[in-house]
mmCIF file of C-alpha atoms in Angstrom:
data_model
loop_
_atom_site.group_PDB
_atom_site.id
_atom_site.type_symbol
_atom_site.label_atom_id
_atom_site.label_comp_id
_atom_site.label_asym_id
_atom_site.label_seq_id
_atom_site.Cartn_x
_atom_site.Cartn_y
_atom_site.Cartn_z
ATOM 1 C CA MET A 213 -10.572 13.021 -10.363
ATOM 2 C CA SER A 214 -11.664 9.552 -9.741
ATOM 3 C CA ILE A 215 -8.220 6.525 -10.519
ATOM 4 C CA THR A 216 -10.837 4.174 -12.092
ATOM 5 C CA SER A 217 -9.510 5.548 -15.336
ATOM 6 C CA LEU A 218 -6.188 4.641 -14.500
ATOM 7 C CA LEU A 219 -6.796 1.074 -13.097
ATOM 8 C CA SER A 220 -7.879 -1.510 -15.683
ATOM 9 C CA GLY A 221 -9.336 -3.862 -12.854
ATOM 10 C CA ALA A 222 -8.623 -3.970 -8.164
ATOM 11 C CA LEU A 223 -6.628 -5.884 -8.165
ATOM 12 C CA GLY A 224 -2.876 -5.033 -8.631
ATOM 13 C CA PHE A 225 0.739 -5.901 -7.138
ATOM 14 C CA GLY A 226 2.439 -4.291 -4.006
ATOM 15 C CA THR A 227 6.111 -4.330 -4.380
ATOM 16 C CA ALA A 228 7.267 -4.360 -0.634
ATOM 17 C CA PRO A 229 8.261 -7.209 -0.420
ATOM 18 C CA LEU A 230 10.661 -6.554 -3.772
ATOM 19 C CA GLY A 231 12.445 -4.912 -1.636
ATOM 20 C CA ASN A 232 13.843 -7.767 0.981
ATOM 21 C CA MET A 233 10.938 -7.283 2.796
ATOM 22 C CA PHE A 234 11.605 -9.602 5.759
ATOM 23 C CA ARG A 235 14.236 -11.826 3.941
ATOM 24 C CA ALA A 236 16.193 -11.539 1.139
ATOM 25 C CA ILE A 237 14.791 -12.770 -2.240
ATOM 26 C CA PRO A 238 17.357 -13.758 -5.070
ATOM 27 C CA GLU A 239 17.180 -11.550 -7.658
ATOM 28 C CA GLU A 240 15.725 -14.299 -10.932
ATOM 29 C CA GLU A 241 12.102 -14.798 -7.576
ATOM 30 C CA ALA A 242 11.932 -10.782 -7.621
ATOM 31 C CA ALA A 243 11.862 -11.376 -11.711
ATOM 32 C CA ALA A 244 9.367 -14.262 -11.713
ATOM 33 C CA THR A 245 6.787 -12.493 -9.682
ATOM 34 C CA VAL A 246 7.072 -9.434 -11.386
ATOM 35 C CA GLU A 247 6.680 -11.407 -14.703
ATOM 36 C CA ALA A 248 3.639 -13.522 -13.276
ATOM 37 C CA ALA A 249 2.061 -10.108 -12.053
ATOM 38 C CA TRP A 250 2.307 -9.878 -16.303
ATOM 39 C CA ASP A 251 0.720 -12.999 -17.172
ATOM 40 C CA GLN A 252 -1.686 -13.427 -14.668
ATOM 41 C CA GLY A 253 -3.897 -9.612 -16.139
ATOM 42 C CA ILE A 254 -2.229 -7.872 -13.581
ATOM 43 C CA ARG A 255 -1.316 -3.314 -14.469
ATOM 44 C CA TYR A 256 -1.861 -1.771 -11.659
ATOM 45 C CA PHE A 257 2.133 -1.410 -9.992
ATOM 46 C CA ASP A 258 3.422 0.281 -6.321
ATOM 47 C CA THR A 259 6.589 1.069 -5.725
ATOM 48 C CA ALA A 260 8.306 3.317 -3.176
ATOM 49 C CA PRO A 261 12.335 4.333 -2.873
ATOM 50 C CA PHE A 262 11.677 3.293 1.194
ATOM 51 C CA TYR A 263 12.005 -0.345 0.056
ATOM 52 C CA GLY A 264 14.790 -1.892 0.023
ATOM 53 C CA ALA A 265 16.881 2.041 -0.715
ATOM 54 C CA GLY A 266 15.235 1.617 -4.090
ATOM 55 C CA LEU A 267 15.999 -2.703 -4.879
ATOM 56 C CA ALA A 268 11.801 -2.853 -5.249
ATOM 57 C CA GLU A 269 12.122 0.103 -8.272
ATOM 58 C CA ILE A 270 14.762 -1.632 -9.370
ATOM 59 C CA ARG A 271 13.572 -5.145 -9.599
ATOM 60 C CA LEU A 272 10.664 -4.076 -10.914
ATOM 61 C CA GLY A 273 11.610 -1.406 -13.465
ATOM 62 C CA ASP A 274 14.145 -4.805 -14.967
ATOM 63 C CA VAL A 275 10.750 -6.770 -15.871
ATOM 64 C CA LEU A 276 8.651 -3.041 -16.789
ATOM 65 C CA ALA A 277 11.133 -2.239 -18.987
ATOM 66 C CA ARG A 278 9.932 -5.518 -21.248
ATOM 67 C CA HIS A 279 6.301 -4.390 -21.998
ATOM 68 C CA PRO A 280 4.970 -1.371 -23.521
ATOM 69 C CA ARG A 281 4.544 1.530 -21.229
ATOM 70 C CA ASP A 282 1.023 2.148 -22.372
ATOM 71 C CA GLN A 283 0.268 -0.946 -21.070
ATOM 72 C CA TYR A 284 0.065 -0.469 -16.839
ATOM 73 C CA THR A 285 -0.031 2.181 -14.606
ATOM 74 C CA LEU A 286 2.613 3.191 -12.627
ATOM 75 C CA SER A 287 2.455 4.642 -8.654
ATOM 76 C CA THR A 288 5.949 5.601 -6.537
ATOM 77 C CA LYS A 289 5.754 7.391 -3.696
ATOM 78 C CA VAL A 290 7.967 10.732 -1.906
ATOM 79 C CA GLY A 291 9.083 12.210 1.127
ATOM 80 C CA ARG A 292 12.732 9.107 1.389
ATOM 81 C CA VAL A 293 15.134 10.644 -0.778
ATOM 82 C CA VAL A 294 18.234 7.523 -1.815
ATOM 83 C CA LEU A 295 21.943 8.380 -1.890
ATOM 84 C CA ASP A 296 24.864 6.959 -2.936
ATOM 85 C CA GLU A 297 26.254 7.072 0.902
ATOM 86 C CA LEU A 298 25.781 4.112 2.378
ATOM 87 C CA GLU A 299 24.635 3.400 5.336
ATOM 88 C CA ASP A 300 24.290 0.344 8.415
ATOM 89 C CA THR A 301 20.499 -2.087 7.432
ATOM 90 C CA ALA A 302 20.600 -2.189 10.758
ATOM 91 C CA THR A 303 20.032 0.628 12.957
ATOM 92 C CA ARG A 304 18.185 2.633 9.970
ATOM 93 C CA GLU A 305 15.711 4.867 12.122
ATOM 94 C CA MET A 306 11.944 3.418 10.237
ATOM 95 C CA GLY A 307 9.905 4.321 13.559
ATOM 96 C CA GLU A 308 7.999 1.562 15.206
ATOM 97 C CA LYS A 309 9.047 -0.361 11.671
ATOM 98 C CA GLY A 310 12.827 -1.402 12.822
ATOM 99 C CA GLY A 311 14.632 -3.865 10.375
ATOM 100 C CA LEU A 312 12.065 -4.011 7.333
ATOM 101 C CA PHE A 313 14.188 -3.967 5.254
ATOM 102 C CA GLU A 314 17.323 -4.671 6.469
ATOM 103 C CA HIS A 315 18.546 -7.065 3.731
ATOM 104 C CA GLY A 316 18.350 -4.298 0.825
ATOM 105 C CA ARG A 317 20.180 -1.946 -0.252
ATOM 106 C CA PRO A 318 22.722 0.208 2.378
ATOM 107 C CA ASN A 319 22.456 3.105 0.392
ATOM 108 C CA LYS A 320 21.040 5.314 2.957
ATOM 109 C CA VAL A 321 17.289 6.844 3.089
ATOM 110 C CA VAL A 322 17.035 10.445 4.292
ATOM 111 C CA ASN A 323 13.231 11.743 4.804
ATOM 112 C CA ASP A 324 12.096 14.756 3.460
ATOM 113 C CA TYR A 325 8.565 16.378 2.495
ATOM 114 C CA SER A 326 10.843 19.441 0.984
ATOM 115 C CA ALA A 327 9.788 20.792 -2.238
ATOM 116 C CA ASP A 328 12.888 19.971 -3.586
ATOM 117 C CA ALA A 329 13.287 16.954 -2.256
ATOM 118 C CA THR A 330 9.652 15.625 -3.740
ATOM 119 C CA LEU A 331 11.223 15.974 -7.699
ATOM 120 C CA ARG A 332 14.322 14.769 -6.994
ATOM 121 C CA SER A 333 12.532 12.184 -5.335
ATOM 122 C CA ILE A 334 11.665 11.612 -8.581
ATOM 123 C CA GLU A 335 13.668 11.964 -10.771
ATOM 124 C CA ASP A 336 15.709 9.120 -8.868
ATOM 125 C CA SER A 337 12.585 7.117 -8.867
ATOM 126 C CA LEU A 338 12.519 7.407 -13.333
ATOM 127 C CA THR A 339 15.757 5.843 -13.130
ATOM 128 C CA ARG A 340 15.745 3.216 -11.457
ATOM 129 C CA LEU A 341 11.995 2.306 -13.321
ATOM 130 C CA ARG A 342 13.691 2.366 -16.851
ATOM 131 C CA THR A 343 10.682 3.954 -17.361
ATOM 132 C CA ASP A 344 10.198 8.407 -18.313
ATOM 133 C CA ARG A 345 6.850 8.505 -16.691
ATOM 134 C CA LEU A 346 4.428 7.956 -13.871
ATOM 135 C CA ASP A 347 1.193 7.808 -13.402
ATOM 136 C CA ILE A 348 0.564 7.790 -9.584
ATOM 137 C CA VAL A 349 2.958 9.657 -6.854
ATOM 138 C CA TRP A 350 2.179 8.782 -2.359
ATOM 139 C CA VAL A 351 3.458 10.861 -0.301
ATOM 140 C CA HIS A 352 4.761 8.383 2.009
ATOM 141 C CA ASP A 353 4.688 7.532 6.095
ATOM 142 C CA ILE A 354 3.440 10.717 7.015
ATOM 143 C CA ALA A 355 2.064 9.496 10.309
ATOM 144 C CA GLN A 356 2.352 8.258 14.096
ATOM 145 C CA ASP A 357 4.041 4.550 13.432
ATOM 146 C CA PHE A 358 7.908 6.890 11.755
ATOM 147 C CA TYR A 359 7.548 10.428 13.068
ATOM 148 C CA GLY A 360 6.392 9.646 17.024
ATOM 149 C CA ASP A 361 5.002 13.047 17.950
ATOM 150 C CA GLU A 362 6.521 14.824 15.921
ATOM 151 C CA TRP A 363 4.229 13.349 13.402
ATOM 152 C CA LEU A 364 1.924 16.622 12.071
ATOM 153 C CA ALA A 365 5.607 18.508 11.874
ATOM 154 C CA ARG A 366 6.289 16.327 9.052
ATOM 155 C CA TYR A 367 2.455 16.008 7.902
ATOM 156 C CA GLU A 368 3.121 20.413 7.912
ATOM 157 C CA SER A 369 6.452 19.838 5.880
ATOM 158 C CA ALA A 370 4.660 18.106 3.743
ATOM 159 C CA ARG A 371 1.874 19.911 2.865
ATOM 160 C CA THR A 372 3.791 23.135 2.603
ATOM 161 C CA GLY A 373 6.241 21.279 -0.257
ATOM 162 C CA ALA A 374 5.047 17.923 -1.471
ATOM 163 C CA PHE A 375 2.071 18.572 -1.584
ATOM 164 C CA ARG A 376 2.100 22.818 -3.989
ATOM 165 C CA VAL A 377 5.196 20.223 -6.107
ATOM 166 C CA LEU A 378 2.991 17.254 -6.896
ATOM 167 C CA THR A 379 -0.012 19.109 -7.614
ATOM 168 C CA ARG A 380 1.559 22.001 -9.797
ATOM 169 C CA LEU A 381 2.653 18.297 -11.530
ATOM 170 C CA ARG A 382 -0.686 17.061 -12.282
ATOM 171 C CA GLU A 383 -2.259 20.624 -13.437
ATOM 172 C CA GLU A 384 1.133 20.007 -16.229
ATOM 173 C CA GLY A 385 0.376 16.651 -17.536
ATOM 174 C CA VAL A 386 3.705 15.368 -16.151
ATOM 175 C CA ILE A 387 2.069 13.165 -13.226
ATOM 176 C CA LYS A 388 -2.258 11.594 -13.468
ATOM 177 C CA ALA A 389 -2.483 11.554 -9.799
ATOM 178 C CA TRP A 390 -1.691 12.066 -6.060
ATOM 179 C CA GLY A 391 -2.379 11.040 -2.899
ATOM 180 C CA LEU A 392 -0.912 10.208 0.625
ATOM 181 C CA GLY A 393 0.960 7.002 1.025
ATOM 182 C CA VAL A 394 0.369 5.516 4.572
ATOM 183 C CA ASN A 395 -0.297 3.464 7.496
ATOM 184 C CA ARG A 396 -2.766 5.586 9.711
ATOM 185 C CA VAL A 397 -6.145 7.297 8.434
ATOM 186 C CA GLU A 398 -5.145 10.510 11.347
ATOM 187 C CA PRO A 399 -3.546 11.920 8.143
ATOM 188 C CA LEU A 400 -5.784 11.154 5.888
ATOM 189 C CA GLU A 401 -8.921 12.353 7.570
ATOM 190 C CA LEU A 402 -7.350 15.874 7.484
ATOM 191 C CA THR A 403 -5.851 15.896 4.592
ATOM 192 C CA LEU A 404 -9.527 15.561 3.622
ATOM 193 C CA ALA A 405 -10.360 18.453 5.847
ATOM 194 C CA LEU A 406 -7.809 20.869 4.003
ATOM 195 C CA ASP A 407 -9.201 22.853 1.231
ATOM 196 C CA GLU A 408 -6.590 22.626 -0.366
ATOM 197 C CA PRO A 409 -4.368 21.533 -1.804
ATOM 198 C CA ARG A 410 -6.867 18.464 -2.898
ATOM 199 C CA PRO A 411 -5.077 14.657 -3.618
ATOM 200 C CA ASP A 412 -7.144 12.722 -5.949
ATOM 201 C CA ALA A 413 -6.906 9.218 -3.547
ATOM 202 C CA PHE A 414 -4.907 7.546 -0.486
ATOM 203 C CA LEU A 415 -2.537 4.217 0.206
ATOM 204 C CA LEU A 416 -4.213 3.337 3.032
ATOM 205 C CA ALA A 417 -1.923 0.581 3.879
ATOM 206 C CA GLY A 418 -3.069 -3.068 6.795
ATOM 207 C CA ARG A 419 -6.798 0.049 7.136
ATOM 208 C CA TYR A 420 -9.227 -1.749 6.095
ATOM 209 C CA THR A 421 -8.975 -5.592 6.594
ATOM 210 C CA LEU A 422 -10.188 -8.065 8.353
ATOM 211 C CA LEU A 423 -8.086 -7.202 11.502
ATOM 212 C CA ASP A 424 -8.824 -3.765 11.649
ATOM 213 C CA HIS A 425 -10.858 -1.059 9.994
ATOM 214 C CA ASP A 426 -13.417 0.012 12.524
ATOM 215 C CA ARG A 427 -11.438 3.696 12.314
ATOM 216 C CA ALA A 428 -11.498 4.334 9.692
ATOM 217 C CA LEU A 429 -15.425 3.502 8.780
ATOM 218 C CA GLN A 430 -16.287 5.945 11.281
ATOM 219 C CA ARG A 431 -15.518 8.652 9.251
ATOM 220 C CA LEU A 432 -12.370 7.924 7.142
ATOM 221 C CA LEU A 433 -14.116 5.750 4.117
ATOM 222 C CA PRO A 434 -17.213 8.007 5.274
ATOM 223 C CA GLU A 435 -15.484 11.093 4.368
ATOM 224 C CA ALA A 436 -13.745 9.799 1.073
ATOM 225 C CA ALA A 437 -16.805 8.934 -0.432
ATOM 226 C CA ARG A 438 -18.848 11.888 -0.377
ATOM 227 C CA GLN A 439 -15.374 13.927 -1.356
ATOM 228 C CA ASP A 440 -15.257 11.744 -4.644
ATOM 229 C CA VAL A 441 -11.641 9.837 -2.947
ATOM 230 C CA ASP A 442 -10.482 6.816 -4.300
ATOM 231 C CA VAL A 443 -9.142 4.404 -2.008
ATOM 232 C CA VAL A 444 -6.603 2.064 -2.631
ATOM 233 C CA VAL A 445 -5.986 -0.656 0.305
ATOM 234 C CA GLY A 446 -2.991 -2.154 0.669
ATOM 235 C CA GLY A 447 -1.750 -5.255 2.681
ATOM 236 C CA PRO A 448 -5.318 -6.642 3.106
ATOM 237 C CA TYR A 449 -3.568 -9.669 4.145
ATOM 238 C CA SER A 450 -3.067 -7.723 7.303
ATOM 239 C CA SER A 451 1.226 -7.925 6.675
ATOM 240 C CA GLY A 452 0.329 -11.933 6.025
ATOM 241 C CA ILE A 453 -0.775 -12.948 8.241
ATOM 242 C CA LEU A 454 -4.748 -14.134 6.883
ATOM 243 C CA ALA A 455 -2.503 -15.282 4.100
ATOM 244 C CA GLY A 456 0.024 -18.029 5.735
ATOM 245 C CA GLY A 457 2.319 -15.727 7.458
ATOM 246 C CA GLN A 458 3.829 -14.924 10.942
ATOM 247 C CA HIS A 459 2.771 -10.700 10.537
ATOM 248 C CA PHE A 460 0.889 -8.819 11.416
ATOM 249 C CA GLU A 461 1.885 -4.646 11.527
ATOM 250 C CA TYR A 462 4.727 -5.842 9.847
ATOM 251 C CA GLN A 463 6.374 -7.588 13.352
ATOM 252 C CA LYS A 464 5.932 -10.694 14.326
ATOM 253 C CA ALA A 465 2.210 -11.511 15.018
ATOM 254 C CA PRO A 466 1.288 -10.822 18.526
ATOM 255 C CA ALA A 467 -1.586 -14.012 20.115
ATOM 256 C CA GLU A 468 -4.715 -12.067 20.204
ATOM 257 C CA ILE A 469 -4.582 -11.428 16.194
ATOM 258 C CA ILE A 470 -3.913 -15.218 16.165
ATOM 259 C CA ASP A 471 -6.545 -16.343 18.217
ATOM 260 C CA LYS A 472 -8.847 -14.093 16.431
ATOM 261 C CA VAL A 473 -7.150 -15.113 12.618
ATOM 262 C CA THR A 474 -7.951 -18.387 14.309
ATOM 263 C CA ARG A 475 -12.036 -17.489 14.672
ATOM 264 C CA ILE A 476 -12.169 -16.507 10.764
ATOM 265 C CA LYS A 477 -9.795 -19.614 9.401
ATOM 266 C CA LYS A 478 -13.114 -21.362 11.688
ATOM 267 C CA LEU A 479 -15.803 -19.610 10.098
ATOM 268 C CA THR A 480 -14.216 -19.889 5.825
ATOM 269 C CA GLU A 481 -12.834 -23.941 6.692
ATOM 270 C CA ARG A 482 -17.179 -24.689 8.413
ATOM 271 C CA HIS A 483 -17.614 -22.395 4.764
ATOM 272 C CA GLY A 484 -15.591 -24.004 1.988
ATOM 273 C CA ILE A 485 -13.988 -21.200 0.891
ATOM 274 C CA GLY A 486 -10.358 -18.956 1.411
ATOM 275 C CA ILE A 487 -9.431 -16.277 4.417
ATOM 276 C CA LYS A 488 -7.483 -15.269 1.496
ATOM 277 C CA ALA A 489 -10.611 -14.855 -0.731
ATOM 278 C CA ALA A 490 -12.864 -13.142 3.212
ATOM 279 C CA ALA A 491 -9.891 -11.335 3.624
ATOM 280 C CA LEU A 492 -9.728 -9.164 -1.006
ATOM 281 C CA GLN A 493 -12.807 -8.850 -1.004
ATOM 282 C CA PHE A 494 -14.149 -7.799 2.042
ATOM 283 C CA SER A 495 -10.806 -5.115 1.359
ATOM 284 C CA LEU A 496 -12.999 -4.175 -1.833
ATOM 285 C CA ALA A 497 -16.645 -4.471 -0.607
ATOM 286 C CA HIS A 498 -16.266 -0.246 0.408
ATOM 287 C CA PRO A 499 -17.892 2.235 -2.154
ATOM 288 C CA ALA A 500 -14.885 3.932 -1.678
ATOM 289 C CA THR A 501 -11.970 1.321 -2.415
ATOM 290 C CA VAL A 502 -11.118 0.799 -5.520
ATOM 291 C CA ALA A 503 -8.366 -1.547 -5.460
ATOM 292 C CA ALA A 504 -5.962 -3.503 -3.182
ATOM 293 C CA ILE A 505 -2.096 -3.877 -3.953
ATOM 294 C CA PRO A 506 -0.931 -7.259 -2.053
ATOM 295 C CA GLY A 507 2.263 -8.260 -2.139
ATOM 296 C CA ALA A 508 4.049 -11.321 -3.428
ATOM 297 C CA THR A 509 7.895 -12.826 -3.213
ATOM 298 C CA ARG A 510 6.843 -16.065 -5.695
ATOM 299 C CA PRO A 511 5.349 -16.475 -8.804
ATOM 300 C CA SER A 512 2.546 -19.073 -7.005
ATOM 301 C CA ARG A 513 0.690 -15.783 -5.085
ATOM 302 C CA ILE A 514 -0.716 -13.971 -8.083
ATOM 303 C CA ALA A 515 -2.483 -16.797 -9.239
ATOM 304 C CA GLU A 516 -3.352 -17.552 -5.590
ATOM 305 C CA ASP A 517 -4.722 -13.107 -6.071
ATOM 306 C CA VAL A 518 -6.126 -14.208 -8.791
ATOM 307 C CA ALA A 519 -8.280 -17.405 -7.482
ATOM 308 C CA ALA A 520 -9.367 -15.250 -4.122
ATOM 309 C CA LEU A 521 -10.639 -12.214 -5.644
ATOM 310 C CA ASP A 522 -12.967 -13.893 -8.017
ATOM 311 C CA GLU A 523 -13.868 -17.142 -5.705
ATOM 312 C CA LYS A 524 -17.745 -16.810 -4.529
ATOM 313 C CA ILE A 525 -19.002 -16.383 -0.422
ATOM 314 C CA PRO A 526 -22.294 -17.189 0.722
ATOM 315 C CA ALA A 527 -23.845 -14.529 2.629
ATOM 316 C CA ALA A 528 -23.753 -17.064 5.900
ATOM 317 C CA PHE A 529 -20.080 -16.164 6.039
ATOM 318 C CA TRP A 530 -19.954 -12.516 6.053
ATOM 319 C CA GLN A 531 -23.420 -12.550 8.687
ATOM 320 C CA ASP A 532 -21.003 -15.500 10.854
ATOM 321 C CA LEU A 533 -18.433 -13.095 10.982
ATOM 322 C CA ARG A 534 -21.155 -10.198 12.563
ATOM 323 C CA ASP A 535 -22.380 -12.377 14.806
ATOM 324 C CA GLU A 536 -19.776 -13.560 16.589
ATOM 325 C CA ARG A 537 -18.400 -10.072 16.147
ATOM 326 C CA LEU A 538 -15.363 -10.236 13.597
ATOM 327 C CA ILE A 539 -15.667 -7.402 11.956
ATOM 328 C CA ALA A 540 -18.017 -4.261 12.747
ATOM 329 C CA ALA A 541 -21.914 -4.575 12.173
ATOM 330 C CA THR A 542 -22.269 -2.117 10.014
ATOM 331 C CA ALA A 543 -18.870 -3.212 7.033
ATOM 332 C CA PRO A 544 -19.987 -2.945 3.259
ATOM 333 C CA VAL A 545 -19.613 -7.159 2.495
ATOM 334 C CA PRO A 546 -19.853 -8.998 -0.859
ATOM 335 C CA ALA A 547 -22.645 -9.679 -2.900
ATOM 336 C CA GLY A 548 -23.938 -13.192 -1.901
#
């Protein structure tokens, strides 16, 4: 099924920053940001046990518990189980994302995509989120950026474990949809080539943005559209560099990325538009993409996202991006 029936709009809220990504966020600030999202009309919230070892789920659940459950859509992820045992967050193995959540909870996080771990992960998430049901469940991070050369083995574990469990839960009506939530296109291409099981959607983070979209355009998005598998865009601001931040791919942005962003900013200034508007609307312009879920840790950022979605962007801006080879010639762009 398409997940569009579960979404009230194209803008959702990604909660990775609420897991103390990059910095320790005060509780009041985290709660106020989620409330701001609600007040701005956002009704799709995405989270994961991985974000701060359950911290993001706890913070999101504390706020959403104040609102009627049937008025919002909730997704979380499986593939990591959070234990009561504690560990040093600075030495946690995170592939290419080292130190990402070193300010999160010190609970030990175990990577496990088996059937039993999937069921345990869901039960634990329900407790942290203070709810009795999930709408969408993503299988998290079975890709090269976390597992290197071992990613295919991890993928096979998920295929025979998590995929089958989530398919059964969907058939039983326990969840409404499932898919993969990753930062690479290869696991999604591989999944689309399977005869079964069949996911409903994908959450693709950082791979369909103004700064990085060529690979997704080649095969993934056309095939997803052909198979009616919806794509939710995570990280439309490329870890923050397209929204005034300094990070790209969850690390300090390299010189070539800073240069590219500078060139894009010059064009946005020439046309009198915001770079956040350009980034967000570009990610949503492809027929396969149904929503974008930027993250935020300050209430003011939510209003900026809503305004960015509605901002009018002239067709000449997109043509300038193409002329300067800042976007692919084949990339769909919003109507002028």
